[in-house]
Amino acid sequence: MFVRREVTFLVPALLSVALLTAGCAGREDARSSAESPSSSATGTPHGYVEGATESAEQQSRLLLGDPATGDTRVLDLITGEIHATARRAGLTALTTDGRFGYVQGADGTHVLDGGAWTVDHGDHVHYYRAQIKEVGELPGGSGTSLRGDAGVTVTTAADGKAAVHVRADLEKGLLDAPDRLPGTYAGPVVPYAEHLVALVPDGDAPAKVVVLDRSGKPVAAPESECEDPGGDAVTRRGVVLGCTDGALLVREDGGTFTAEKIPYGEQVPRARRAAEFQHRPGSSTLTASAGENAVWVLDVTEKTWTRVETGPVVAANTAGEGSPLMVLETDGALHGYDPSTGREIAVTERLLRNVPGTATGGAAAPVIEVDRNRAYLNDPEGRRVYEIDYNDELRVARTFDLDVRPSLMVETGR
């Protein structure tokens, strides 16, 4: 159950893995298209799967997990209902591709169908909701990276070996027959534009970009270098890969793939480099920790980096498109900054009483999840989640009280 609470602000000043995309008809992954119904003379909505209901608005749900107990929950943000899901001993991480939650443990990854997803065709969008269900187990636990889109989910193990699972198979609970990709990779293999984008190690030299088809066959190798890769994100402008000297942007245009560096413009010490990106799916504005007291804002469209000075950072994110940069700081308050000027423009009262230190990428650190209308901040110690209206001076719109510690949180349905 949830209760509504209003929050008084200390400063009443004015204050986005990617949105699941699937091309229409001729741009669908062949294997996915063969398994899932698409638009046809029968009038079946494109992106529909059996048992789903199409809705007029986004059907957001939060997947929550407590590593201390292994308890997991799904919070339906439309109805406010909380659904208990299977306990996972040894829970270490929780990720999502927008529909499926990947509950990672020491020995494997449990797949949970969050029952909410979006199919975006650019000029129109379909929103679906279905029953929440346990799907099954994937090999590869802690240290395994998972990236997915509307057609496939790719697992990349810590040793660089990768495998491709067809989305339609996951929908049916068929998890034991992935396509193994040849070779090893220097980071997560990322689905993009009906292909796979990967970094290939080159001995002591910087890694190189390779573009594969979904069977693993190389189809392009745009000229590129990425030293010490870390962090990735899919945007409408392309795939962003973090490197020592900035970001590498891999784009597709008319079937041609290119790679372009977006440099920091200065030498940045390792401790201040962007190592993990956060953003609203569908947005081309990314955030990343820039050290203990600053946040990077990467505008992929303008190809610019901005370092915003803040207080000690725990978590950060933004919806982009003129929205504030939101930063949870060690004072337990949520702060809003103008990303273009760096000026603080809003701050809430103290929301979290016990904040687990500055942003270090630890699994227990709170996160800020962002969609087109709201942001969500988890409070593990308080056993609650705050819904934030970031376009209204960081107003707390709703507070959801829980029966578990939501130390891990991801949003599905986007």
Coordinates of C-alpha atoms in Angstrom, one line a residue:
M1 CA 0.0 0.0 0.0
F2 CA 1.1 3.6 -0.4
V3 CA 0.4 6.8 1.3
R4 CA 0.5 10.3 0.0
R5 CA 2.7 12.8 1.8
E6 CA 3.3 16.5 0.9
V7 CA 6.8 17.8 1.4
T8 CA 7.8 21.4 2.3
F9 CA 10.7 22.7 0.3
L10 CA 13.7 24.6 1.8
V11 CA 14.3 26.5 -1.5
P12 CA 11.1 27.3 -3.5
A13 CA 13.1 28.1 -6.6
L14 CA 12.0 27.2 -10.1
L15 CA 13.3 24.5 -11.3
S16 CA 16.7 9.8 -19.0
V17 CA 20.4 -0.1 -21.4
A18 CA 17.4 2.8 -23.6
L19 CA 13.7 3.4 -24.4
L20 CA 12.8 0.1 -26.1
T21 CA 12.8 0.8 -29.9
A22 CA 11.5 -1.5 -32.6
G23 CA 11.4 -0.5 -36.2
C24 CA 8.3 -1.2 -38.2
A25 CA 7.8 -4.0 -40.7
G26 CA 11.0 -4.0 -42.7
R27 CA 13.2 -3.0 -39.7
E28 CA 12.4 -5.8 -37.3
D29 CA 14.9 -8.4 -36.2
A30 CA 14.0 -11.4 -38.4
R31 CA 13.9 -14.0 -35.6
S32 CA 11.9 -11.6 -33.3
S33 CA 9.4 -10.9 -36.1
A34 CA 8.9 -14.6 -36.7
E35 CA 7.9 -15.1 -33.1
S36 CA 5.8 -12.1 -32.3
P37 CA 2.7 -10.9 -34.1
S38 CA 3.0 -7.6 -35.9
S39 CA 0.7 -5.2 -37.6
S40 CA -1.4 -7.0 -40.2
A41 CA -4.7 -7.2 -41.9
T42 CA -6.1 -8.6 -38.6
G43 CA -5.5 -5.3 -36.9
T44 CA -3.2 -6.8 -34.2
P45 CA -1.2 -3.9 -32.8
H46 CA 2.5 -4.0 -33.7
G47 CA 4.5 -5.2 -30.7
Y48 CA 1.6 -7.1 -29.1
V49 CA 2.2 -10.4 -27.4
E50 CA -0.5 -12.9 -26.3
G51 CA -2.0 -12.0 -23.0
A52 CA -1.0 -8.3 -23.1
T53 CA -3.4 -5.4 -22.9
E54 CA -2.6 -2.2 -24.8
S55 CA -3.0 1.0 -22.8
A56 CA -3.2 4.7 -23.6
E57 CA -0.4 5.6 -21.2
Q58 CA 2.9 4.3 -20.1
Q59 CA 2.6 1.4 -17.7
S60 CA 5.5 2.0 -15.4
R61 CA 6.6 -0.5 -12.7
L62 CA 9.5 -0.5 -10.3
L63 CA 11.4 -3.7 -9.7
L64 CA 12.9 -3.7 -6.2
G65 CA 15.4 -5.9 -4.4
D66 CA 17.1 -6.3 -1.0
P67 CA 20.5 -8.0 -1.2
A68 CA 20.5 -8.6 2.6
T69 CA 17.4 -10.9 2.5
G70 CA 17.0 -11.7 -1.2
D71 CA 13.5 -10.3 -1.1
T72 CA 12.2 -8.8 -4.4
R73 CA 9.0 -6.9 -5.2
V74 CA 7.3 -5.2 -8.1
L75 CA 5.6 -1.8 -7.4
D76 CA 2.9 -0.9 -10.0
L77 CA 3.1 2.8 -10.3
I78 CA -0.3 3.0 -12.0
T79 CA -2.3 1.1 -9.3
G80 CA 0.0 1.5 -6.4
E81 CA -0.1 -2.3 -5.8
I82 CA 2.9 -4.1 -4.5
H83 CA 3.5 -7.6 -5.9
A84 CA 5.7 -10.1 -4.0
T85 CA 8.1 -12.1 -6.3
A86 CA 10.5 -14.9 -5.8
R87 CA 13.2 -14.6 -3.1
R88 CA 16.7 -14.8 -4.6
A89 CA 19.5 -15.9 -2.2
G90 CA 22.8 -14.1 -2.9
L91 CA 21.2 -11.2 -4.8
T92 CA 23.9 -8.8 -5.9
A93 CA 22.5 -6.7 -8.7
L94 CA 19.3 -5.8 -10.6
T95 CA 19.1 -4.6 -14.2
T96 CA 16.4 -4.2 -16.8
D97 CA 16.0 -3.8 -20.6
G98 CA 12.7 -2.0 -20.1
R99 CA 10.5 -5.0 -19.7
F100 CA 12.5 -7.9 -18.2
G101 CA 14.2 -7.6 -14.9
Y102 CA 17.5 -9.5 -14.5
V103 CA 18.1 -10.5 -10.9
Q104 CA 21.7 -11.3 -10.6
G105 CA 23.2 -13.6 -7.9
A106 CA 26.6 -15.2 -7.4
D107 CA 25.8 -18.3 -9.5
G108 CA 23.3 -17.1 -12.1
T109 CA 20.7 -14.6 -13.2
H110 CA 16.9 -15.0 -12.6
V111 CA 14.7 -13.4 -15.3
L112 CA 11.5 -11.7 -14.2
D113 CA 8.9 -10.5 -16.7
G114 CA 7.9 -7.1 -15.2
G115 CA 4.7 -7.2 -17.4
A116 CA 5.0 -3.7 -18.7
W117 CA 6.7 -2.4 -21.8
T118 CA 6.8 0.3 -24.5
V119 CA 7.1 -0.2 -28.3
D120 CA 8.3 3.1 -29.8
H121 CA 8.0 3.6 -33.6
G122 CA 9.1 7.2 -33.6
D123 CA 5.8 8.7 -34.9
H124 CA 3.7 6.6 -32.6
V125 CA 4.1 4.6 -29.4
H126 CA 2.4 1.4 -28.0
Y127 CA 2.1 0.8 -24.3
Y128 CA 1.4 -2.7 -23.0
R129 CA 0.8 -4.4 -19.7
A130 CA 0.5 -8.0 -18.8
Q131 CA 0.9 -10.3 -15.8
I132 CA 4.1 -10.3 -13.8
K133 CA 5.7 -13.7 -14.0
E134 CA 8.9 -15.6 -13.2
V135 CA 10.6 -16.6 -16.4
G136 CA 13.6 -18.7 -15.5
E137 CA 17.4 -18.8 -15.1
L138 CA 20.2 -17.5 -17.3
P139 CA 23.8 -18.6 -16.7
G140 CA 26.2 -16.0 -15.5
G141 CA 25.8 -14.2 -12.1
S142 CA 27.9 -11.4 -10.6
G143 CA 30.2 -9.8 -13.2
T144 CA 27.9 -10.6 -16.1
S145 CA 26.6 -7.6 -18.1
L146 CA 23.1 -7.7 -19.7
R147 CA 21.9 -5.4 -22.5
G148 CA 18.7 -5.8 -24.4
D149 CA 16.3 -4.2 -26.9
A150 CA 13.0 -5.3 -28.4
G151 CA 14.6 -8.1 -30.3
V152 CA 17.4 -9.7 -28.2
T153 CA 19.1 -9.8 -24.8
V154 CA 22.9 -10.1 -24.8
T155 CA 24.8 -11.5 -21.8
T156 CA 28.5 -10.6 -21.7
A157 CA 30.5 -12.5 -19.0
A158 CA 33.4 -11.1 -17.1
D159 CA 35.8 -13.0 -19.4
G160 CA 34.4 -11.1 -22.4
K161 CA 32.4 -14.0 -23.9
A162 CA 28.9 -13.1 -25.1
A163 CA 25.7 -14.9 -26.0
V164 CA 22.5 -13.7 -27.6
H165 CA 19.0 -14.6 -26.4
V166 CA 16.1 -13.9 -28.7
R167 CA 13.4 -11.8 -26.9
A168 CA 10.6 -14.0 -28.2
D169 CA 12.3 -17.0 -26.5
L170 CA 12.4 -15.1 -23.2
E171 CA 8.7 -14.3 -23.5
K172 CA 8.1 -18.1 -23.8
G173 CA 10.5 -19.0 -21.0
L174 CA 13.0 -20.6 -23.4
L175 CA 16.4 -19.7 -21.9
D176 CA 18.7 -22.6 -22.7
A177 CA 19.5 -22.1 -26.4
P178 CA 21.3 -18.8 -26.9
D179 CA 23.5 -18.0 -29.9
R180 CA 27.2 -17.8 -28.7
L181 CA 29.2 -15.0 -30.3
P182 CA 32.7 -15.7 -31.5
G183 CA 35.7 -14.2 -29.8
T184 CA 35.8 -12.0 -26.6
Y185 CA 35.0 -8.4 -26.0
A186 CA 36.3 -5.5 -24.0
G187 CA 33.0 -4.6 -22.5
P188 CA 29.2 -5.3 -22.7
V189 CA 27.9 -6.1 -26.2
V190 CA 25.1 -3.6 -26.9
P191 CA 22.1 -4.2 -29.2
Y192 CA 21.5 -1.2 -31.5
A193 CA 19.8 -0.7 -34.8
E194 CA 19.1 -4.4 -35.3
H195 CA 22.8 -5.1 -34.9
L196 CA 25.3 -5.5 -32.0
V197 CA 27.9 -2.9 -31.1
A198 CA 31.0 -4.3 -29.4
L199 CA 34.6 -3.3 -28.5
V200 CA 37.3 -5.7 -29.5
P201 CA 40.5 -5.8 -27.5
D202 CA 43.7 -5.1 -29.5
G203 CA 46.5 -6.2 -27.2
D204 CA 48.1 -3.2 -25.5
A205 CA 46.5 -0.9 -28.0
P206 CA 43.1 0.8 -27.4
A207 CA 40.0 -1.3 -28.1
K208 CA 38.3 -1.0 -31.5
V209 CA 34.6 -0.9 -32.4
V210 CA 33.1 -3.7 -34.4
V211 CA 29.5 -4.0 -35.5
L212 CA 28.0 -7.5 -35.8
D213 CA 24.8 -8.8 -37.1
R214 CA 22.7 -10.6 -34.6
S215 CA 24.3 -14.0 -35.4
G216 CA 27.7 -12.5 -34.6
K217 CA 29.0 -11.9 -38.1
P218 CA 31.1 -8.7 -38.4
V219 CA 29.4 -6.3 -40.8
A220 CA 31.3 -3.0 -40.1
A221 CA 34.4 -1.8 -38.3
P222 CA 34.3 2.0 -38.2
E223 CA 37.6 3.7 -37.5
S224 CA 37.8 4.1 -33.7
E225 CA 39.9 3.9 -30.6
C226 CA 38.7 3.5 -27.0
E227 CA 41.3 3.2 -24.3
D228 CA 40.2 1.8 -20.9
P229 CA 36.5 1.5 -21.8
G230 CA 33.9 1.9 -19.1
G231 CA 30.2 2.8 -19.2
D232 CA 27.7 2.6 -22.1
A233 CA 24.3 3.9 -23.0
V234 CA 21.9 3.7 -26.0
T235 CA 20.4 7.0 -27.1
R236 CA 18.4 8.2 -30.1
R237 CA 21.7 9.6 -31.4
G238 CA 23.5 6.3 -31.2
V239 CA 25.5 4.1 -28.7
V240 CA 27.7 6.0 -26.3
L241 CA 30.8 4.2 -25.0
G242 CA 32.9 5.7 -22.2
C243 CA 36.7 5.9 -22.9
T244 CA 39.8 7.5 -21.2
D245 CA 39.6 10.7 -23.2
G246 CA 35.8 11.1 -23.4
A247 CA 33.0 9.2 -25.1
L248 CA 32.8 7.3 -28.4
L249 CA 29.5 7.7 -30.3
V250 CA 28.6 4.9 -32.7
R251 CA 25.8 5.8 -35.1
E252 CA 23.8 4.1 -37.9
D253 CA 22.5 6.1 -40.8
G254 CA 21.1 4.4 -43.9
G255 CA 22.8 1.2 -43.0
T256 CA 26.2 2.8 -42.6
F257 CA 27.9 2.8 -39.1
T258 CA 30.3 5.5 -38.0
A259 CA 32.2 6.2 -34.8
E260 CA 33.0 9.7 -33.5
K261 CA 34.8 10.7 -30.4
I262 CA 33.3 13.3 -28.0
P263 CA 36.4 14.4 -26.1
Y264 CA 36.4 15.9 -22.6
G265 CA 38.6 18.6 -24.0
E266 CA 41.1 18.3 -21.2
Q267 CA 43.0 15.6 -19.4
V268 CA 40.7 14.0 -16.8
P269 CA 42.1 11.9 -13.9
R270 CA 40.8 8.4 -13.7
A271 CA 38.8 9.2 -10.5
R272 CA 36.9 11.9 -12.3
R273 CA 36.1 10.0 -15.6
A274 CA 32.6 8.9 -16.5
A275 CA 32.5 5.2 -15.7
E276 CA 28.8 4.6 -15.6
F277 CA 26.0 6.6 -17.4
Q278 CA 22.5 7.3 -16.2
H279 CA 19.8 8.9 -18.3
R280 CA 16.1 8.8 -19.2
P281 CA 15.5 6.2 -21.8
G282 CA 15.0 8.0 -25.1
S283 CA 16.9 11.0 -24.0
S284 CA 20.3 12.1 -25.4
T285 CA 21.5 13.8 -22.2
L286 CA 23.6 11.5 -20.0
T287 CA 24.9 11.9 -16.5
A288 CA 27.8 10.3 -14.7
S289 CA 29.8 10.9 -11.5
A290 CA 32.7 13.2 -12.0
G291 CA 34.4 12.6 -8.7
E292 CA 33.0 13.0 -5.2
N293 CA 31.7 16.5 -5.6
A294 CA 30.7 16.9 -9.3
V295 CA 28.6 15.4 -12.0
W296 CA 29.3 15.1 -15.7
V297 CA 26.4 16.1 -18.1
L298 CA 27.0 14.8 -21.6
D299 CA 24.8 16.3 -24.3
V300 CA 25.1 13.8 -27.1
T301 CA 23.2 16.0 -29.6
E302 CA 25.6 19.0 -29.1
K303 CA 28.6 16.7 -28.4
T304 CA 29.6 18.6 -25.3
W305 CA 30.6 17.7 -21.7
T306 CA 29.7 19.9 -18.8
R307 CA 31.1 19.3 -15.3
V308 CA 28.6 20.5 -12.7
E309 CA 30.0 21.2 -9.2
T310 CA 27.8 19.8 -6.5
G311 CA 27.9 18.6 -2.9
P312 CA 29.1 15.0 -2.2
V313 CA 27.3 12.9 -4.8
V314 CA 25.4 9.7 -4.0
A315 CA 23.3 9.4 -7.2
A316 CA 22.4 11.6 -10.2
N317 CA 20.2 11.6 -13.2
T318 CA 18.2 13.9 -15.5
A319 CA 15.3 13.8 -17.9
G320 CA 17.1 16.0 -20.3
E321 CA 15.3 18.5 -22.7
G322 CA 15.6 21.4 -20.3
S323 CA 14.9 19.5 -17.1
P324 CA 17.1 19.9 -14.0
L325 CA 20.0 17.7 -13.1
M326 CA 18.9 15.8 -10.0
V327 CA 21.6 14.9 -7.5
L328 CA 21.1 13.0 -4.2
E329 CA 23.8 14.3 -1.9
T330 CA 25.1 12.9 1.4
D331 CA 22.9 15.4 3.3
G332 CA 20.0 13.1 2.3
A333 CA 18.3 15.8 0.3
L334 CA 17.6 15.9 -3.5
H335 CA 19.2 18.9 -5.2
G336 CA 18.3 20.3 -8.5
Y337 CA 20.9 22.1 -10.7
D338 CA 20.6 23.9 -14.0
P339 CA 22.8 21.7 -16.2
S340 CA 23.9 24.6 -18.5
T341 CA 25.0 27.0 -15.7
G342 CA 25.6 24.7 -12.8
R343 CA 23.5 26.9 -10.5
E344 CA 21.5 25.1 -7.8
I345 CA 17.8 25.9 -8.4
A346 CA 16.0 23.6 -6.0
V347 CA 16.4 21.4 -3.0
T348 CA 14.1 19.2 -0.9
E349 CA 14.1 18.6 2.8
R350 CA 16.1 15.7 4.0
L351 CA 14.5 12.6 2.5
L352 CA 17.0 9.9 3.4
R353 CA 18.2 9.6 7.0
N354 CA 21.0 7.2 6.3
V355 CA 23.0 7.7 3.1
P356 CA 25.6 5.1 2.3
G357 CA 28.5 7.4 1.3
T358 CA 29.3 8.9 -2.0
A359 CA 28.7 7.4 -5.4
T360 CA 31.1 4.5 -5.9
G361 CA 29.0 2.2 -8.1
G362 CA 28.1 0.0 -5.1
A363 CA 25.0 -2.1 -5.4
A364 CA 23.5 -0.7 -2.1
A365 CA 23.7 3.0 -3.1
P366 CA 20.3 4.6 -3.8
V367 CA 19.5 5.5 -7.4
I368 CA 17.3 8.0 -9.3
E369 CA 15.2 6.4 -12.0
V370 CA 13.6 8.9 -14.5
D371 CA 10.8 8.7 -17.0
R372 CA 9.0 11.3 -19.1
N373 CA 6.9 12.6 -16.1
R374 CA 8.5 11.6 -12.8
A375 CA 11.6 10.5 -11.1
Y376 CA 11.9 7.8 -8.4
L377 CA 14.3 7.8 -5.5
N378 CA 14.7 4.7 -3.3
D379 CA 15.2 4.9 0.4
P380 CA 16.5 1.5 1.6
E381 CA 16.7 2.4 5.3
G382 CA 13.3 4.0 5.4
R383 CA 11.8 1.2 3.3
R384 CA 10.1 3.6 0.9
V385 CA 10.3 5.0 -2.6
Y386 CA 9.7 8.7 -3.4
E387 CA 8.0 9.8 -6.6
I388 CA 9.4 13.2 -7.6
D389 CA 7.8 15.8 -9.9
Y390 CA 11.0 17.2 -11.3
N391 CA 9.2 19.9 -13.3
D392 CA 7.6 21.3 -10.1
E393 CA 10.6 22.3 -8.0
L394 CA 11.4 18.6 -7.1
R395 CA 8.0 18.2 -5.4
V396 CA 7.4 14.8 -3.7
A397 CA 4.2 13.7 -5.5
R398 CA 3.8 10.3 -3.7
T399 CA 5.6 8.2 -1.1
F400 CA 5.3 4.4 -1.4
D401 CA 5.9 2.5 1.9
L402 CA 7.2 -1.0 1.5
D403 CA 7.7 -4.2 3.5
V404 CA 11.3 -4.6 2.2
R405 CA 14.4 -2.6 2.0
P406 CA 14.5 -1.4 -1.7
S407 CA 18.3 -1.3 -1.9
L408 CA 18.1 -2.1 -5.6
M409 CA 15.7 -0.5 -8.0
V410 CA 15.0 -0.3 -11.8
E411 CA 12.0 0.9 -13.7
T412 CA 10.2 -1.1 -16.4
G413 CA 7.5 -0.1 -18.9
R414 CA 9.5 2.7 -20.5

